[in-house]
Tab-separated table of C-alpha atoms in Angstrom:
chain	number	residue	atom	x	y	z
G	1	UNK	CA	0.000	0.000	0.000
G	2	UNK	CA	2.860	2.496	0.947
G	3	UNK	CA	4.592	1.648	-2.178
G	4	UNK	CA	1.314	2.449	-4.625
G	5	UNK	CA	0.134	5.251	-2.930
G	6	UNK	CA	4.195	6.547	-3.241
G	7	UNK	CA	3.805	5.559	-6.879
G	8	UNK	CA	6.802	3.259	-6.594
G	9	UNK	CA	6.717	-0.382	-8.334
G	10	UNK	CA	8.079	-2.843	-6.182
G	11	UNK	CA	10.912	-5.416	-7.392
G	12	UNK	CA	9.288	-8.764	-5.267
G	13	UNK	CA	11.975	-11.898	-5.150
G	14	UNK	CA	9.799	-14.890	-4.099
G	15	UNK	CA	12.441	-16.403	-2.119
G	16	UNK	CA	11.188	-19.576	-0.580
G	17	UNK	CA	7.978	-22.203	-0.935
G	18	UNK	CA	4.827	-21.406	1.511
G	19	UNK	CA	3.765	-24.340	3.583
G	20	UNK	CA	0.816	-25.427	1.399
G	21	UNK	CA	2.979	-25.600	-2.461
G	22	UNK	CA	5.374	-27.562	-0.871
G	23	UNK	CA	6.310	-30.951	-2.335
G	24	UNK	CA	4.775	-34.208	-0.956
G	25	UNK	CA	7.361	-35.408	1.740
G	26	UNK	CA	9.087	-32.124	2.661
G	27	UNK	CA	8.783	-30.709	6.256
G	28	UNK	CA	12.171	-28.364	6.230
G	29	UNK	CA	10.859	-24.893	6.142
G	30	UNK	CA	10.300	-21.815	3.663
G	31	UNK	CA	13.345	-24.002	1.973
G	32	UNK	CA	10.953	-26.945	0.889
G	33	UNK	CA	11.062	-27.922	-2.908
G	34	UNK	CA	7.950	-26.655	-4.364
G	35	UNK	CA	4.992	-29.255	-5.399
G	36	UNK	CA	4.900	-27.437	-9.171
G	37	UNK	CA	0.545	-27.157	-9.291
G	38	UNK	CA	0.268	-25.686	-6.124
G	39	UNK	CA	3.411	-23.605	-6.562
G	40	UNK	CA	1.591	-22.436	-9.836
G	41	UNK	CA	-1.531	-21.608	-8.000
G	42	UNK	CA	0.824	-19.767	-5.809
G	43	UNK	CA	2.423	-17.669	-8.096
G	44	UNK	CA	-0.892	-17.056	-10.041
G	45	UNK	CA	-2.556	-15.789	-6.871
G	46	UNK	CA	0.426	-13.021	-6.282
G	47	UNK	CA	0.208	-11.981	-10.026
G	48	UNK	CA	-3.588	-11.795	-9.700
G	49	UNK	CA	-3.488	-9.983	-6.594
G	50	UNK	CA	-1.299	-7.426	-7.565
G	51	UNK	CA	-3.527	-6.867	-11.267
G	52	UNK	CA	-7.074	-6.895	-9.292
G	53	UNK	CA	-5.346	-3.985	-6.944
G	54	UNK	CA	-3.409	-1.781	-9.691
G	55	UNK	CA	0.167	-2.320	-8.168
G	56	UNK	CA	2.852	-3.014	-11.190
G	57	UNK	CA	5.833	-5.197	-9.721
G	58	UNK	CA	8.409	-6.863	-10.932
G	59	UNK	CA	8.553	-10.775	-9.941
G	60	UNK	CA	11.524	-12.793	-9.334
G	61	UNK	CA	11.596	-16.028	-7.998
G	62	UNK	CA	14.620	-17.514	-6.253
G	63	UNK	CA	17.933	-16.169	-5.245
G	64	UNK	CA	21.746	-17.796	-6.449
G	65	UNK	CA	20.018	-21.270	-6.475
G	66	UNK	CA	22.463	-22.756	-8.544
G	67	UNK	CA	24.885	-21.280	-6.056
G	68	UNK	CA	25.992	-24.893	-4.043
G	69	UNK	CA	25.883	-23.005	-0.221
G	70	UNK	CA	24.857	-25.662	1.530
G	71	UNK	CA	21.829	-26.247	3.253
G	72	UNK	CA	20.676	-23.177	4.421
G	73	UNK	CA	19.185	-21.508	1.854
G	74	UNK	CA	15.746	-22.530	-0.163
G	75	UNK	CA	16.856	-23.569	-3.584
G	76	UNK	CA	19.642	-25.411	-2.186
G	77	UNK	CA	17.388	-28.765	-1.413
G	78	UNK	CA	16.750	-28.843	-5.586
G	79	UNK	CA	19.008	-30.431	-7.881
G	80	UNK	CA	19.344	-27.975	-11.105
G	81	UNK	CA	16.005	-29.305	-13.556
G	82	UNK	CA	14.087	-28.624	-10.084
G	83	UNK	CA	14.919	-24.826	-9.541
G	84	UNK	CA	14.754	-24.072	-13.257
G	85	UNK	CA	11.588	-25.972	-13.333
G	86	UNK	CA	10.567	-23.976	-10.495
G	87	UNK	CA	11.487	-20.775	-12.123
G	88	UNK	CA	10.129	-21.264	-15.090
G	89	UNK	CA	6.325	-22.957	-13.223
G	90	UNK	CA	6.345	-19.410	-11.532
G	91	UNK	CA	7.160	-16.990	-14.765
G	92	UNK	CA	4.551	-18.956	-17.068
G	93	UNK	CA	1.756	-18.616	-13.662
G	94	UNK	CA	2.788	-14.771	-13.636
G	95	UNK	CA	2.047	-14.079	-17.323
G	96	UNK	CA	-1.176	-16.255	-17.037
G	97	UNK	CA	-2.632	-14.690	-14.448
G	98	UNK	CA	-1.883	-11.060	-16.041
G	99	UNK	CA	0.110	-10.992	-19.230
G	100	UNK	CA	1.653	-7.509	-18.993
G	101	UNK	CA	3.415	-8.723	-15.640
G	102	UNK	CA	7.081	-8.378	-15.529
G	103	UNK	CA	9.115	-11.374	-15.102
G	104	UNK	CA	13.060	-11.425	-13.698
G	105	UNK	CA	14.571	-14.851	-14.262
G	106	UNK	CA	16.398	-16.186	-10.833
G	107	UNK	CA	19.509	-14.208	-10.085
G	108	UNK	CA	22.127	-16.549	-10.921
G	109	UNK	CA	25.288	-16.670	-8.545
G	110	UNK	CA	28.263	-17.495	-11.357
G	111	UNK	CA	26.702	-16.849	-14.954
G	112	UNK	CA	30.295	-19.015	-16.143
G	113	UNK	CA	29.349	-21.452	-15.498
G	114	UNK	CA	25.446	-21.416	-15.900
G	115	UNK	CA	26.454	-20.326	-19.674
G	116	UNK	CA	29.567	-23.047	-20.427
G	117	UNK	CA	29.010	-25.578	-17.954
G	118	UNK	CA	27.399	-29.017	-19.114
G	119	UNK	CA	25.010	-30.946	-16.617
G	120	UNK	CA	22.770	-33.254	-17.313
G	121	UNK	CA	19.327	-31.984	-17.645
G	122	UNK	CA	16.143	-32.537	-18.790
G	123	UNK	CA	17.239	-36.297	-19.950
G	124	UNK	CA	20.170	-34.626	-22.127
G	125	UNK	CA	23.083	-32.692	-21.424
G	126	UNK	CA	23.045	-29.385	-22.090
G	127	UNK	CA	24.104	-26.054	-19.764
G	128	UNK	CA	21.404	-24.664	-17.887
G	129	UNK	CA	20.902	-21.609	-19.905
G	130	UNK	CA	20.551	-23.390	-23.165
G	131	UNK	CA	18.113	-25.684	-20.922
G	132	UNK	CA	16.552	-22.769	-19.318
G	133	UNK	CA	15.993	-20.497	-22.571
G	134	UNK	CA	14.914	-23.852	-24.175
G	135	UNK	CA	12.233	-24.773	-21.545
G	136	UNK	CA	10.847	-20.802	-21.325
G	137	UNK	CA	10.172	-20.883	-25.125
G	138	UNK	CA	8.694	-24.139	-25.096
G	139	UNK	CA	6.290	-23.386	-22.227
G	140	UNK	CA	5.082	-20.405	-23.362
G	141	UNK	CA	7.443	-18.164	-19.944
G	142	UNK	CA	9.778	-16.438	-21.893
G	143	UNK	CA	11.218	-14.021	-19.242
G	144	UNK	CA	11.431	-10.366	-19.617
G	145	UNK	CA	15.209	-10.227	-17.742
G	146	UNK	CA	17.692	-12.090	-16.897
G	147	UNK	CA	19.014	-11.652	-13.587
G	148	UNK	CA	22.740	-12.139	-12.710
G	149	UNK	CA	25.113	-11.052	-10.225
G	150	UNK	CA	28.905	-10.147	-10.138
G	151	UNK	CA	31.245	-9.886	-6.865
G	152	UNK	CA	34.860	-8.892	-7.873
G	153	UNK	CA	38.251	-10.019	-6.216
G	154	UNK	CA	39.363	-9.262	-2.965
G	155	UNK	CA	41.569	-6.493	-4.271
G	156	UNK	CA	39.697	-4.687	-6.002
G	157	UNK	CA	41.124	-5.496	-9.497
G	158	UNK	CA	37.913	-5.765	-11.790
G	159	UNK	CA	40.380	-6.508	-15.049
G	160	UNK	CA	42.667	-8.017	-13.502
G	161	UNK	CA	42.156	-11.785	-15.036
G	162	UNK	CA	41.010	-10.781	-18.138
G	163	UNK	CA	43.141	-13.118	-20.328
G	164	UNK	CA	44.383	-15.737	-17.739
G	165	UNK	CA	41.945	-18.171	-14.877
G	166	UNK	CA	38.582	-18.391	-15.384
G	167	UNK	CA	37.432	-14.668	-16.239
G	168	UNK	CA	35.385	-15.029	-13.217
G	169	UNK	CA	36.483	-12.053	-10.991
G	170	UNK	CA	36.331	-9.807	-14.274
G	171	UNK	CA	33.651	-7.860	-14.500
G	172	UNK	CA	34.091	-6.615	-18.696
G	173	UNK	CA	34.594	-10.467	-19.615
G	174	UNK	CA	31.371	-11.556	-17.623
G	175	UNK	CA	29.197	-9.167	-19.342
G	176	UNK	CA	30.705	-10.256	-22.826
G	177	UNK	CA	29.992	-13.879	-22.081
G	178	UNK	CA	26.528	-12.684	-21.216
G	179	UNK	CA	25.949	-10.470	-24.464
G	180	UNK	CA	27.592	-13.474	-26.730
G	181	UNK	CA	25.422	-16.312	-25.054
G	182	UNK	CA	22.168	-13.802	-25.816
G	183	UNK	CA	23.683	-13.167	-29.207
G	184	UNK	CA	24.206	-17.251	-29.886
G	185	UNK	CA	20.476	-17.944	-27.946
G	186	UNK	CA	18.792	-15.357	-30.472
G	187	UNK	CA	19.529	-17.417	-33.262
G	188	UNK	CA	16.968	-19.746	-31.701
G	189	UNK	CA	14.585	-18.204	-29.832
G	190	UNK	CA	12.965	-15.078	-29.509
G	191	UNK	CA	14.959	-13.110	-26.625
G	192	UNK	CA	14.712	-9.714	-28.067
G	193	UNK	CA	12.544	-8.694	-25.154
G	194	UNK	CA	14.717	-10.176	-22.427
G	195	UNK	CA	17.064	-7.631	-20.727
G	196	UNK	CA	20.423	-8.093	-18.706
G	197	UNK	CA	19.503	-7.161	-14.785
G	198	UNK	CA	22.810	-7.220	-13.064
G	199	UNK	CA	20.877	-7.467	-9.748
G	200	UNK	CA	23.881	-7.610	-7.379
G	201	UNK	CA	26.859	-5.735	-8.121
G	202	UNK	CA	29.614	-5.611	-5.558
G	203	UNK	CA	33.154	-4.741	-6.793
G	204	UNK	CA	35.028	-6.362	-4.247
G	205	UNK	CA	34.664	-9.951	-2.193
G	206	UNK	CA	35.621	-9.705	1.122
C-alpha cells in the first residue's frame, strides 16, 4: 500500500515455498522444494493480486540457487532441472494470471558457469541456460530479464584476469559472455525482449 500510494513499483523476489505448495514429503521450512501445481496456483494468486489492486511489480523467484551453499538456503534442497523448473512454473503462472506482468529470471550466482558448464538436464546434457531459454520458449514463460550477479576479487582489481583463470572475478569479460550467449540464444529463440539485470553488483569480495 505504501509503495502504490508513493507511486513506486516494487521489485518482489519470491524467495522460498509457503507451507501449502510444498512438495509431498518435505517438512524443512520456507526451503521446501515446491509441489509445481500448487506452486503455480501460488504464483498465479500473487500476479492476480497485484492486477485486481493496480500495483505493477516486478517478480523474481529464487535467489543464487544454482549457487551450491549448503543447506541453508531454499533452492539449495533442488538439484538444477528442479529450480529451473521452479522458475520457469512461476514466470509462465505470472504471465497467465496477467500478461503484462514483468518477469526477472532467478539471479544466478556465477553466470560461467550457468552459460559453459554441461550438466545433465532434462534427460540430455546441455548447460542450464541453453536448458533454461529452451524450456521458457517451449512453455510459453519467456522471461522479460535475466538476472545475474557479479562480486569482484578481494583487491579490487575488476580486469585483472582478463586473459588468464577463469574470467570469473572480471567484470568486462562476464558481461561479454553474457551479451555473446544472448547473441548465440537469439539465433533460436525469440529473446529480443529479455534484458540483462545485473541485480547484485559488488566490486570487491571480502
Amino acid at each position: 500500500d505504501a509503495c502504490k500510494k508513493s507511486g513506486v513499483s516494487p521489485y518482489l523476489a519470491a524467495g522460498g515455498t509457503p507451507a501449502y505448495a510444498t512438495k509431498e514429503g518435505d517438512d524443512l521450512d520456507f526451503r521446501n522444494v515446491p509441489d509445481p501445481k500448487r506452486y503455480y496456483e501460488f504464483c498465479y494468486n500473487v500476479a492476480d493480486y497485484l492486477k485486481r489492486n493496480g500495483i505493477y511489480a516486478t517478480l523474481e523467484t529464487w535467489n543464487e540457487p544454482e549457487g551450491g551453499f549448503g543447506a541453508n538456503l531454499p533452492a539449495d534442497q533442488m538439484m538444477p532441472g528442479e529450480w529451473i523448473n521452479a522458475v520457469i512454473t512461476a514466470a509462465k503462472a505470472y504471465y497467465d494470471a496477467n500478461e503484462f506482468s514483468s518477469v526477472v529470471s532467478a539471479g544466478i550466482a556465477r553466470p560461467l558457469k550457468f552459460i559453459n558448464e554441461p550438466a545433465t538436464l532434462g534427460g540430455e546434457t546441455t548447460t542450464g541456460w541453453d536448458y533454461f531459454f529452451g524450456t521458457s520458449a517451449a512453455r510459453g514463460a519467456m522471461p522479460d530479464g535475466f538476472s545475474w550477479h557479479f562480486y569482484g576479487p578481494s583487491d579490487g582489481d575488476l580486469e585483472g584476469d582478463y586473459t588468464s583463470g577463469t574470467g570469473e572475478n572480471n567484470f568486462t569479460y562476464q558481461i561479454n559472455e553474457v551479451r555473446k550467449a544472448f547473441e548465440r540464444t537469439a539465433k533460436t529463440y525469440d529473446v529480443r525482449k529479455v534484458q540483462q539485470h545485473l541485480t547484485e553488483y559488488h566490486p570487491v569480495s571480502n
